[in-house]
């Protein structure tokens, strides 16, 4: 059973030396740039090293990391990971202040920040910045989420030579009300189309529109917010399906012809399909439901007061989907924890009899199957032969508490030609890397369910997607007329109906983009190279891909699993005096974190 408490204490029962977190979000159309400033203060009698574990969106491009101590500011640089660690250790050994920011090698949505040799009574202001795309919701809204919790990740048996264990820190959980730091959040929104409204699961100050066209606006989190839940912003644009393009100039100091040196174009296209194509629902399919019944699913959905248990939410979601399947399709239900089971030996025809049998089994499901080992049931499913004329649709329900995220996603990617994968993140703190990665590589759709209020439309949207035919024959053509105007044409076919969207745009670079598109492009390239490196291993192509990923990461200043941000404050050159105390800033159970 997983301890589901919240809050943070150090290993020696000392308060976390984090005092405040200030977050600024700049949304430009479908992309957000997030800047977070964390203020640390050492109230102890000796210098400390604080190790802080926190979540970020799995597709985030972390592109800036700096630290300010007194009047001195140091900006971190990207280094190959082992070299960065050695430089950090050398700095601490010599009594210098140092800061190290690393991405987890197992999951791209987990980062660790080491704040080293902070003298007694001294403060350090840490600033990091990342860029991320915003996911489209069932009601056409764009979702931005600032996670408040990072669920402990389960390490499957056989990995790293051990049995199944929770990857938890040495801290102790305390009530969220005792967390000694504050959060402020402000967001600015800019779009070529008018902003209709901004909603949140937290209290907001009124939206302030900055122009008559309502294409620019600001909004703030209401004062007094307790960071005891994920902060979710939902942005709604008028003319949501109108395509837009942004031209971004390259970095002046970058090498011409390189990714960061040349201009790039970012196209935002959210197509609106014809009613005829959308109504062409299939009556066939093999629907496989995979539900997480590990011990962590016996935790509450959220941390702010009483809430439904995750396993109960997953069961409700599964029941809703099961009762909505078309008669005559095939289905089966898998449960997994430390092992896995399935209700029927093989997929069965959906009928009143088989549905009643499945409903009886679902009602008796409990979160009593141990650890979170999702890889083995997926491998079993992919080994089963597909049923002719019954497209395989996979629905996965999990809180995402696994350490081997990349291995799970790779398995789905290898089998993407035989199925589509729809994923549901259950509860706050669900791994964005796992949930989004499953859907992206499986050609499906991801949903995050943190409460019952918006569950039904999300569930039914995913089922509609699964029943609809897939978009095929996709092509993108770029043209330009001199130096003034460009044109992009996107062609595709849905339900036998060929369709195209065309957009003409100015080639004049947009001012003040902050290299957003370049950084997203760099992150996508790095992820592709990392996957190629892992697939090829020690072969020549694998080594070249790894070297290229490190090169792109360093040149673009965007993080990767192979690199790290390192900053050393040499200051006056005087060593920090006293024994160095290590403080782990994360809890044993569901962890309330300082900003993401």
Coordinates of C-alpha atoms in Angstrom, one line a residue:
X1 CA 0.0 0.0 0.0
X2 CA 1.3 3.4 -0.9
X3 CA 1.3 6.2 1.7
X4 CA -0.9 8.9 0.1
X5 CA -0.1 11.8 2.4
X6 CA 1.1 15.1 1.1
X7 CA 3.7 17.7 2.0
X8 CA 7.4 17.8 2.5
X9 CA 9.9 17.4 5.3
X10 CA 13.6 16.7 5.0
X11 CA 15.1 13.3 6.1
X12 CA 15.9 14.9 9.5
X13 CA 12.4 16.3 10.0
X14 CA 13.6 19.8 9.1
X15 CA 11.4 22.2 7.0
X16 CA 12.3 22.4 3.3
X17 CA 14.4 25.5 2.7
X18 CA 12.1 26.6 -0.1
X19 CA 10.3 29.9 0.7
X20 CA 8.3 30.9 -2.3
X21 CA 7.6 30.1 -6.0
X22 CA 6.6 32.6 -8.6
X23 CA 5.3 31.4 -12.0
X24 CA 4.8 33.4 -15.1
X25 CA 3.0 31.8 -18.1
X26 CA 3.2 33.4 -21.6
X27 CA 0.7 31.7 -24.0
X28 CA 1.1 32.4 -27.7
X29 CA -1.7 30.6 -29.5
X30 CA -1.2 26.9 -28.9
X31 CA 2.2 27.1 -27.1
X32 CA 3.1 28.2 -23.5
X33 CA 6.5 29.6 -22.3
X34 CA 6.7 29.1 -18.5
X35 CA 9.2 30.9 -16.2
X36 CA 9.4 29.8 -12.6
X37 CA 11.4 31.5 -9.9
X38 CA 12.1 29.5 -6.7
X39 CA 13.5 31.3 -3.6
X40 CA 15.6 29.1 -1.3
X41 CA 16.8 30.2 2.2
X42 CA 19.2 28.3 4.4
X43 CA 18.0 28.9 8.0
X44 CA 20.4 26.3 9.4
X45 CA 23.8 26.8 11.1
X46 CA 25.7 24.9 8.4
X47 CA 25.8 25.1 4.6
X48 CA 23.3 22.8 2.9
X49 CA 22.7 20.9 -0.3
X50 CA 19.0 20.7 -1.2
X51 CA 17.9 18.1 -3.7
X52 CA 14.5 18.9 -5.2
X53 CA 12.5 16.4 -7.3
X54 CA 9.7 17.9 -9.4
X55 CA 7.5 17.1 -12.4
X56 CA 7.3 18.9 -15.7
X57 CA 5.2 18.2 -18.9
X58 CA 6.8 15.2 -20.7
X59 CA 7.2 17.2 -23.9
X60 CA 8.5 20.3 -22.3
X61 CA 11.7 21.9 -23.7
X62 CA 13.6 23.2 -20.7
X63 CA 15.7 26.1 -22.1
X64 CA 17.0 28.3 -19.3
X65 CA 18.3 27.8 -15.8
X66 CA 20.0 30.5 -13.7
X67 CA 20.7 31.3 -10.0
X68 CA 21.1 34.5 -8.2
X69 CA 22.9 34.7 -4.8
X70 CA 23.0 38.1 -3.3
X71 CA 23.9 40.5 -6.1
X72 CA 25.7 37.8 -8.1
X73 CA 23.8 35.9 -10.9
X74 CA 25.1 32.8 -12.7
X75 CA 23.5 31.4 -15.9
X76 CA 23.7 27.6 -16.3
X77 CA 25.1 26.0 -19.4
X78 CA 24.2 22.7 -21.0
X79 CA 26.9 20.0 -20.7
X80 CA 27.1 16.3 -21.3
X81 CA 25.5 14.8 -18.2
X82 CA 28.5 13.0 -16.7
X83 CA 30.7 16.0 -17.3
X84 CA 28.1 18.2 -15.6
X85 CA 27.9 15.9 -12.6
X86 CA 31.7 15.9 -12.2
X87 CA 31.8 19.7 -12.5
X88 CA 29.1 20.0 -9.8
X89 CA 30.9 17.6 -7.4
X90 CA 34.2 19.4 -8.0
X91 CA 32.6 22.7 -7.1
X92 CA 31.1 21.3 -3.9
X93 CA 34.4 19.7 -2.9
X94 CA 36.1 23.1 -3.2
X95 CA 33.4 24.9 -1.2
X96 CA 31.9 26.7 -4.2
X97 CA 28.1 27.2 -4.7
X98 CA 26.8 25.0 -7.5
X99 CA 23.5 24.2 -9.1
X100 CA 22.7 21.1 -11.2
X101 CA 19.4 20.5 -13.2
X102 CA 18.9 17.0 -14.6
X103 CA 16.2 15.2 -16.6
X104 CA 15.4 11.6 -15.5
X105 CA 16.9 9.0 -17.8
X106 CA 13.7 6.8 -17.4
X107 CA 11.0 9.4 -17.7
X108 CA 11.2 12.8 -19.4
X109 CA 8.6 14.4 -17.0
X110 CA 10.8 14.1 -13.9
X111 CA 13.6 16.5 -13.1
X112 CA 16.0 16.9 -10.1
X113 CA 17.5 20.2 -9.0
X114 CA 20.5 20.2 -6.7
X115 CA 21.3 23.4 -4.9
X116 CA 24.8 23.0 -3.4
X117 CA 26.8 24.8 -0.7
X118 CA 24.2 27.4 0.3
X119 CA 25.8 29.2 3.2
X120 CA 24.0 29.7 6.6
X121 CA 21.5 32.5 6.4
X122 CA 22.0 33.0 2.6
X123 CA 19.2 33.0 0.0
X124 CA 19.3 31.8 -3.6
X125 CA 16.8 32.6 -6.3
X126 CA 16.6 29.9 -8.9
X127 CA 14.9 30.6 -12.2
X128 CA 14.1 28.0 -14.9
X129 CA 12.1 28.3 -18.1
X130 CA 10.5 25.8 -20.4
X131 CA 8.3 25.7 -23.5
X132 CA 5.4 23.3 -24.0
X133 CA 2.5 22.7 -26.4
X134 CA -1.1 23.0 -25.0
X135 CA -3.4 20.0 -25.4
X136 CA -6.8 20.4 -27.1
X137 CA -9.7 19.2 -24.9
X138 CA -13.1 17.7 -25.7
X139 CA -14.8 21.1 -25.6
X140 CA -12.1 22.8 -27.9
X141 CA -10.3 24.4 -24.9
X142 CA -6.5 24.4 -24.5
X143 CA -5.3 22.9 -21.3
X144 CA -2.3 24.2 -19.3
X145 CA -1.5 22.3 -16.1
X146 CA 1.0 23.2 -13.3
X147 CA 1.4 19.9 -11.4
X148 CA 1.4 20.2 -7.6
X149 CA 2.3 16.5 -7.0
X150 CA 4.7 14.0 -8.3
X151 CA 3.5 10.5 -7.5
X152 CA 6.3 8.0 -6.5
X153 CA 7.3 5.9 -9.5
X154 CA 7.3 2.1 -9.3
X155 CA 10.5 0.4 -10.5
X156 CA 9.5 -3.0 -12.1
X157 CA 11.2 -6.2 -11.0
X158 CA 14.3 -7.1 -12.8
X159 CA 15.3 -3.5 -13.6
X160 CA 18.5 -2.3 -11.9
X161 CA 18.9 -5.7 -10.4
X162 CA 16.2 -5.5 -7.8
X163 CA 12.6 -6.5 -7.0
X164 CA 9.6 -4.2 -7.6
X165 CA 10.1 -1.1 -5.5
X166 CA 8.7 2.5 -5.2
X167 CA 11.2 5.1 -6.4
X168 CA 10.6 7.4 -3.4
X169 CA 12.8 9.8 -1.5
X170 CA 13.7 9.6 2.1
X171 CA 11.4 12.4 3.3
X172 CA 8.3 12.1 5.5
X173 CA 4.9 13.3 4.4
X174 CA 3.0 16.0 6.3
X175 CA -0.3 17.8 5.7
X176 CA -0.3 20.2 2.8
X177 CA -1.3 23.1 5.1
X178 CA 2.1 22.9 6.8
X179 CA 4.1 23.3 3.6
X180 CA 6.2 26.5 4.3
X181 CA 6.2 28.1 0.9
X182 CA 3.8 30.2 -1.2
X183 CA 2.8 30.2 -4.9
X184 CA 1.9 33.1 -7.2
X185 CA 1.0 32.6 -10.8
X186 CA 0.2 35.0 -13.6
X187 CA -0.5 34.3 -17.3
X188 CA -0.5 36.4 -20.4
X189 CA -2.3 35.2 -23.5
X190 CA -1.7 36.4 -27.1
X191 CA -3.4 34.9 -30.2
X192 CA -4.3 36.0 -33.7
X193 CA -7.9 35.0 -32.9
X194 CA -10.0 36.5 -30.1
X195 CA -9.9 35.0 -26.6
X196 CA -13.3 33.9 -25.6
X197 CA -12.7 33.0 -21.9
X198 CA -10.2 31.6 -19.4
X199 CA -11.3 29.0 -16.8
X200 CA -9.6 27.2 -14.0
X201 CA -10.1 24.7 -11.2
X202 CA -8.6 27.3 -8.8
X203 CA -9.8 30.8 -8.0
X204 CA -8.7 33.5 -10.5
X205 CA -8.8 37.2 -10.5
X206 CA -11.0 38.6 -13.3
X207 CA -9.5 38.3 -16.8
X208 CA -8.1 41.6 -18.1
X209 CA -8.3 42.2 -21.9
X210 CA -5.6 44.4 -23.3
X211 CA -7.1 45.4 -26.6
X212 CA -10.6 45.9 -28.2
X213 CA -10.2 42.8 -30.4
X214 CA -9.6 40.7 -27.2
X215 CA -6.6 39.0 -28.8
X216 CA -4.4 39.8 -25.7
X217 CA -5.3 39.2 -22.1
X218 CA -3.8 38.6 -18.6
X219 CA -5.1 36.6 -15.7
X220 CA -3.7 35.9 -12.2
X221 CA -4.2 33.2 -9.6
X222 CA -6.2 34.7 -6.7
X223 CA -4.2 35.5 -3.6
X224 CA -4.1 33.0 -0.8
X225 CA -4.0 30.0 -3.0
X226 CA -2.8 26.8 -1.2
X227 CA -0.7 24.8 -3.6
X228 CA -2.6 21.6 -2.6
X229 CA -3.8 20.6 -6.1
X230 CA -2.8 20.8 -9.7
X231 CA -3.4 24.3 -11.1
X232 CA -5.3 23.9 -14.4
X233 CA -6.0 26.8 -16.9
X234 CA -8.4 26.2 -19.8
X235 CA -8.1 28.7 -22.6
X236 CA -10.9 29.1 -25.2
X237 CA -10.5 31.0 -28.5
X238 CA -13.1 32.1 -30.9
X239 CA -12.5 30.7 -34.4
X240 CA -10.6 27.8 -32.8
X241 CA -10.3 25.9 -36.1
X242 CA -8.7 28.8 -37.9
X243 CA -5.1 27.8 -38.9
X244 CA -2.3 30.2 -38.0
X245 CA 1.5 30.4 -38.8
X246 CA 4.3 32.1 -36.9
X247 CA 7.6 32.9 -38.6
X248 CA 10.5 33.1 -36.2
X249 CA 14.0 34.5 -36.9
X250 CA 17.0 32.4 -35.9
X251 CA 19.5 33.2 -33.1
X252 CA 21.9 35.8 -34.5
X253 CA 24.9 34.2 -32.8
X254 CA 24.1 30.7 -34.1
X255 CA 25.8 29.2 -37.1
X256 CA 23.9 29.9 -40.4
X257 CA 22.4 26.7 -41.8
X258 CA 21.9 25.2 -38.3
X259 CA 18.6 24.5 -36.6
X260 CA 19.0 27.5 -34.3
X261 CA 20.5 29.8 -36.9
X262 CA 17.9 29.6 -39.6
X263 CA 14.3 31.0 -39.5
X264 CA 11.5 28.5 -38.8
X265 CA 7.8 28.4 -39.3
X266 CA 5.4 27.0 -36.7
X267 CA 1.9 26.0 -38.1
X268 CA -1.1 25.6 -35.7
X269 CA -3.8 23.5 -37.4
X270 CA -6.8 22.2 -35.5
X271 CA -9.0 20.9 -38.4
X272 CA -12.7 20.9 -38.3
X273 CA -14.0 17.8 -40.1
X274 CA -17.3 17.7 -42.1
X275 CA -20.4 16.4 -40.3
X276 CA -20.7 13.6 -42.9
X277 CA -17.2 12.3 -42.2
X278 CA -17.6 12.6 -38.4
X279 CA -20.9 10.7 -38.5
X280 CA -19.3 7.7 -40.3
X281 CA -18.9 5.6 -37.1
X282 CA -17.6 2.1 -37.4
X283 CA -19.6 -0.8 -36.0
X284 CA -16.6 -3.1 -35.6
X285 CA -13.4 -3.2 -33.7
X286 CA -11.6 -5.0 -30.9
X287 CA -11.6 -2.9 -27.8
X288 CA -9.1 -3.9 -25.1
X289 CA -9.3 -2.1 -21.8
X290 CA -6.2 -2.2 -19.6
X291 CA -6.9 -1.0 -16.0
X292 CA -4.2 -0.2 -13.3
X293 CA -5.0 -2.0 -10.1
X294 CA -1.7 -1.4 -8.3
X295 CA -1.7 -0.2 -4.7
X296 CA -1.3 3.4 -5.7
X297 CA -4.7 3.4 -7.3
X298 CA -6.1 3.2 -3.7
X299 CA -5.2 6.8 -3.2
X300 CA -7.5 9.8 -3.5
X301 CA -7.9 11.6 -6.9
X302 CA -6.7 14.9 -5.5
X303 CA -5.1 16.4 -2.4
X304 CA -7.5 19.2 -1.7
X305 CA -10.0 17.7 0.8
X306 CA -12.0 14.5 0.5
X307 CA -12.1 13.1 -3.0
X308 CA -12.9 9.9 -4.9
X309 CA -10.4 7.1 -4.9
X310 CA -8.5 6.6 -8.2
X311 CA -9.6 3.0 -8.6
X312 CA -13.2 4.0 -8.3
X313 CA -12.8 6.7 -10.9
X314 CA -11.1 4.3 -13.2
X315 CA -13.9 1.8 -12.8
X316 CA -16.6 4.5 -13.5
X317 CA -14.7 5.5 -16.6
X318 CA -14.5 1.9 -17.7
X319 CA -18.2 1.2 -17.1
X320 CA -19.1 4.3 -19.1
X321 CA -17.0 3.1 -22.1
X322 CA -18.2 -0.5 -21.9
X323 CA -21.9 0.5 -21.9
X324 CA -21.3 2.6 -25.0
X325 CA -19.7 0.1 -27.3
X326 CA -21.4 -0.9 -30.5
X327 CA -23.1 -4.2 -30.6
X328 CA -21.2 -6.9 -32.5
X329 CA -17.7 -5.6 -31.7
X330 CA -15.1 -7.6 -29.7
X331 CA -13.7 -6.7 -26.3
X332 CA -11.7 -7.9 -23.3
X333 CA -10.6 -6.3 -20.0
X334 CA -7.1 -6.7 -18.5
X335 CA -6.0 -5.8 -15.0
X336 CA -2.4 -5.2 -14.0
X337 CA -0.3 -4.7 -11.0
X338 CA 2.8 -6.8 -10.1
X339 CA 1.1 -9.4 -12.4
X340 CA -1.8 -9.2 -14.9
X341 CA -5.1 -11.0 -15.5
X342 CA -7.9 -10.8 -18.1
X343 CA -11.6 -11.5 -17.8
X344 CA -11.9 -13.7 -20.9
X345 CA -9.2 -16.0 -22.3
X346 CA -9.6 -14.2 -25.6
X347 CA -11.6 -11.2 -26.9
X348 CA -15.3 -12.0 -27.1
X349 CA -18.2 -10.6 -29.1
X350 CA -19.9 -7.7 -27.3
X351 CA -23.4 -8.8 -26.3
X352 CA -25.8 -8.4 -23.4
X353 CA -24.5 -11.6 -21.9
X354 CA -20.8 -10.8 -22.2
X355 CA -21.4 -7.2 -21.0
X356 CA -23.2 -8.4 -17.9
X357 CA -20.4 -10.8 -17.1
X358 CA -17.8 -8.0 -17.5
X359 CA -19.9 -5.6 -15.4
X360 CA -20.0 -8.1 -12.6
X361 CA -16.2 -8.5 -12.7
X362 CA -15.6 -4.7 -12.8
X363 CA -17.7 -4.1 -9.7
X364 CA -15.5 -6.4 -7.7
X365 CA -12.2 -4.8 -8.8
X366 CA -9.9 -3.4 -6.1
X367 CA -6.5 -1.8 -6.0
X368 CA -4.9 -4.9 -4.6
X369 CA -2.4 -6.2 -7.2
X370 CA 0.8 -4.7 -5.9
X371 CA 3.2 -2.7 -8.1
X372 CA 2.7 -0.9 -11.4
X373 CA 4.1 -3.3 -14.1
X374 CA 2.4 -2.3 -17.3
X375 CA 5.0 -3.4 -19.8
X376 CA 4.2 -7.2 -19.5
X377 CA 0.5 -7.0 -20.2
X378 CA 1.1 -4.8 -23.2
X379 CA 3.7 -7.3 -24.5
X380 CA 1.1 -10.1 -24.1
X381 CA -1.6 -8.1 -25.9
X382 CA 0.7 -7.3 -28.8
X383 CA 1.6 -11.0 -29.2
X384 CA -2.1 -11.9 -29.7
X385 CA -3.2 -12.1 -33.4
X386 CA -5.6 -9.3 -34.5
X387 CA -9.1 -10.3 -35.4
X388 CA -9.8 -9.8 -39.2
X389 CA -11.9 -6.7 -40.0
X390 CA -11.8 -5.7 -36.3
X391 CA -9.4 -2.8 -35.8
X392 CA -7.7 -3.1 -32.4
X393 CA -8.3 -0.2 -30.0
X394 CA -6.4 -0.1 -26.7
X395 CA -7.7 1.9 -23.7
X396 CA -5.2 2.3 -20.8
X397 CA -6.3 3.6 -17.4
X398 CA -3.4 4.4 -15.0
X399 CA -2.1 6.9 -12.5
X400 CA 1.2 6.6 -14.4
X401 CA 3.4 5.7 -11.5
X402 CA 6.2 3.8 -13.4
X403 CA 9.9 4.4 -13.7
X404 CA 10.3 2.6 -17.1
X405 CA 8.2 5.2 -19.0
X406 CA 10.4 5.2 -22.1
X407 CA 10.4 1.4 -22.3
X408 CA 6.6 1.3 -22.2
X409 CA 6.2 3.9 -24.8
X410 CA 8.8 2.2 -27.1
X411 CA 6.8 -1.0 -26.9
X412 CA 3.6 0.8 -28.0
X413 CA 5.6 2.5 -30.8
X414 CA 6.9 -0.8 -32.1
X415 CA 3.4 -2.1 -32.4
X416 CA 1.7 1.1 -33.6
X417 CA 0.9 -0.5 -37.0
X418 CA -1.6 -2.9 -35.5
X419 CA -3.6 -0.8 -33.0
X420 CA -4.5 2.6 -31.7
X421 CA -3.9 3.5 -28.1
X422 CA -6.1 5.8 -26.0
X423 CA -4.8 6.7 -22.5
X424 CA -6.4 8.0 -19.4
X425 CA -4.3 9.6 -16.6
X426 CA -6.2 9.0 -13.3
X427 CA -5.7 11.5 -10.5
X428 CA -3.4 14.4 -9.9
X429 CA 0.2 13.8 -10.5
X430 CA -0.3 11.2 -13.3
X431 CA 2.8 11.0 -15.5
X432 CA 2.3 13.3 -18.5
X433 CA 5.2 11.6 -20.3
X434 CA 3.5 8.2 -20.0
X435 CA -0.1 9.2 -20.7
X436 CA 0.7 11.6 -23.6
X437 CA 3.5 9.2 -24.9
X438 CA 1.1 6.2 -25.1
X439 CA -1.4 8.2 -27.1
X440 CA 1.1 9.9 -29.4
X441 CA 3.0 6.8 -30.4
X442 CA -0.2 4.7 -30.5
X443 CA -2.1 7.2 -32.8
X444 CA -4.8 7.7 -30.2
X445 CA -5.8 10.4 -27.8
X446 CA -4.8 11.2 -24.1
X447 CA -7.1 12.4 -21.4
X448 CA -6.4 13.4 -17.8
X449 CA -9.2 12.8 -15.2
X450 CA -8.7 14.6 -11.9
X451 CA -12.4 14.8 -10.9
X452 CA -15.8 13.5 -11.9
X453 CA -17.1 16.9 -13.1
X454 CA -15.6 16.6 -16.6
X455 CA -15.1 12.9 -16.9
X456 CA -18.1 12.0 -19.1
X457 CA -17.3 14.3 -22.1
X458 CA -13.6 13.3 -22.0
X459 CA -14.5 9.6 -22.0
X460 CA -17.1 9.9 -24.8
X461 CA -14.7 12.0 -26.9
X462 CA -12.1 9.3 -26.8
X463 CA -14.7 6.6 -27.7
X464 CA -15.9 8.7 -30.6
X465 CA -12.3 9.0 -31.9
X466 CA -11.9 5.2 -31.6
X467 CA -15.1 4.6 -33.5
X468 CA -14.2 7.1 -36.3
X469 CA -12.0 6.2 -39.2
X470 CA -8.4 7.4 -39.0
X471 CA -7.1 10.3 -41.0
X472 CA -4.9 8.9 -43.8
X473 CA -2.8 10.1 -46.8
X474 CA -1.5 13.1 -44.9
X475 CA 0.9 15.4 -46.8
X476 CA 2.3 18.9 -46.1
X477 CA 3.5 21.1 -48.9
X478 CA 5.4 24.4 -48.4
X479 CA 5.7 27.1 -51.0
X480 CA 6.9 30.7 -51.1
X481 CA 6.6 33.7 -53.4
X482 CA 9.8 35.6 -53.1
X483 CA 10.7 37.0 -49.7
X484 CA 7.3 38.3 -48.8
X485 CA 4.7 35.5 -48.6
X486 CA 4.7 31.8 -47.9
X487 CA 2.0 29.1 -48.3
X488 CA 1.4 25.8 -46.6
X489 CA -1.1 23.2 -47.8
X490 CA -2.1 20.3 -45.7
X491 CA -3.9 17.4 -47.5
X492 CA -5.5 14.4 -45.9
X493 CA -8.4 11.9 -46.4
X494 CA -11.1 11.0 -43.8
X495 CA -13.8 8.4 -44.5
X496 CA -12.9 8.4 -48.2
X497 CA -13.3 12.2 -48.4
X498 CA -10.1 14.1 -49.5
X499 CA -9.7 17.4 -47.8
X500 CA -7.2 20.2 -47.8
X501 CA -6.4 23.2 -45.6
X502 CA -4.3 26.0 -47.1
X503 CA -2.8 29.0 -45.4
X504 CA -0.9 32.0 -46.8
X505 CA 1.3 33.9 -44.3
X506 CA 3.8 36.7 -44.2
X507 CA 7.5 35.6 -44.2
X508 CA 8.3 38.6 -42.0
X509 CA 9.6 37.2 -38.7
X510 CA 7.4 37.9 -35.7
X511 CA 8.9 40.0 -33.0
X512 CA 9.6 38.7 -29.5
X513 CA 8.9 35.0 -29.9
X514 CA 11.8 34.1 -27.6
X515 CA 12.9 31.3 -30.0
X516 CA 9.8 29.3 -28.9
X517 CA 9.4 27.4 -32.2
X518 CA 13.2 26.7 -32.4
X519 CA 13.2 25.2 -29.0
X520 CA 10.2 23.0 -29.6
X521 CA 11.8 21.9 -32.8
X522 CA 15.1 21.1 -31.0
X523 CA 13.2 19.1 -28.4
X524 CA 11.5 17.0 -31.0
X525 CA 14.8 16.4 -32.8
X526 CA 16.5 15.4 -29.5
X527 CA 13.7 13.0 -28.6
X528 CA 13.9 11.4 -32.1
X529 CA 17.7 11.0 -31.8
X530 CA 17.5 9.6 -28.3
X531 CA 15.0 7.0 -29.5
X532 CA 17.2 6.1 -32.4
X533 CA 20.3 5.8 -30.1
X534 CA 18.4 3.5 -27.8
X535 CA 17.1 1.3 -30.6
X536 CA 20.5 1.0 -32.3
X537 CA 22.5 0.6 -29.0
X538 CA 26.3 0.4 -29.4
X539 CA 26.1 0.1 -33.2
X540 CA 27.7 2.8 -35.2
X541 CA 24.3 4.5 -36.0
X542 CA 23.3 4.4 -32.4
X543 CA 26.6 6.1 -31.2
X544 CA 26.2 8.7 -33.9
X545 CA 22.6 9.4 -32.9
X546 CA 23.6 9.8 -29.3
X547 CA 26.5 12.2 -30.2
X548 CA 24.1 14.2 -32.4
X549 CA 21.5 14.4 -29.6
X550 CA 24.1 15.8 -27.2
X551 CA 25.3 18.2 -29.8
X552 CA 21.8 19.6 -30.6
X553 CA 21.0 19.8 -26.8
X554 CA 24.2 21.9 -26.2
X555 CA 23.8 24.1 -29.2
X556 CA 20.1 24.8 -28.6
X557 CA 20.3 25.1 -24.8
X558 CA 17.5 22.6 -24.5
X559 CA 17.7 19.8 -21.9
X560 CA 17.8 16.1 -22.7
X561 CA 18.3 12.8 -20.8
X562 CA 21.9 12.8 -22.0
X563 CA 22.8 16.3 -20.8
X564 CA 22.3 18.6 -17.8
X565 CA 22.3 22.2 -16.8
X566 CA 25.3 23.2 -14.6
X567 CA 26.0 26.5 -12.9
X568 CA 28.9 27.3 -10.6
X569 CA 29.2 30.5 -8.6
X570 CA 32.8 31.2 -8.2
X571 CA 32.1 34.5 -6.5
X572 CA 35.0 35.9 -4.5
X573 CA 36.8 32.6 -4.7
X574 CA 36.4 32.0 -1.0
X575 CA 35.2 28.5 0.0
X576 CA 32.0 28.1 2.0
X577 CA 32.9 27.1 5.5
X578 CA 31.4 24.2 7.6
X579 CA 30.2 20.7 7.0
X580 CA 27.8 20.3 4.1
X581 CA 24.3 19.0 5.1
X582 CA 22.2 17.2 2.4
X583 CA 18.5 17.9 2.3
X584 CA 16.2 15.8 0.1
X585 CA 13.2 17.9 -1.0
X586 CA 10.6 15.2 -1.6
X587 CA 8.2 13.0 0.4
X588 CA 7.7 9.3 0.8
X589 CA 4.2 9.3 -0.4
X590 CA 2.3 11.4 -3.0
X591 CA 4.6 14.4 -3.0
X592 CA 3.5 18.0 -2.7
X593 CA 6.1 19.9 -4.6
X594 CA 7.3 23.4 -4.8
X595 CA 6.1 24.4 -8.2
X596 CA 5.5 21.7 -10.9

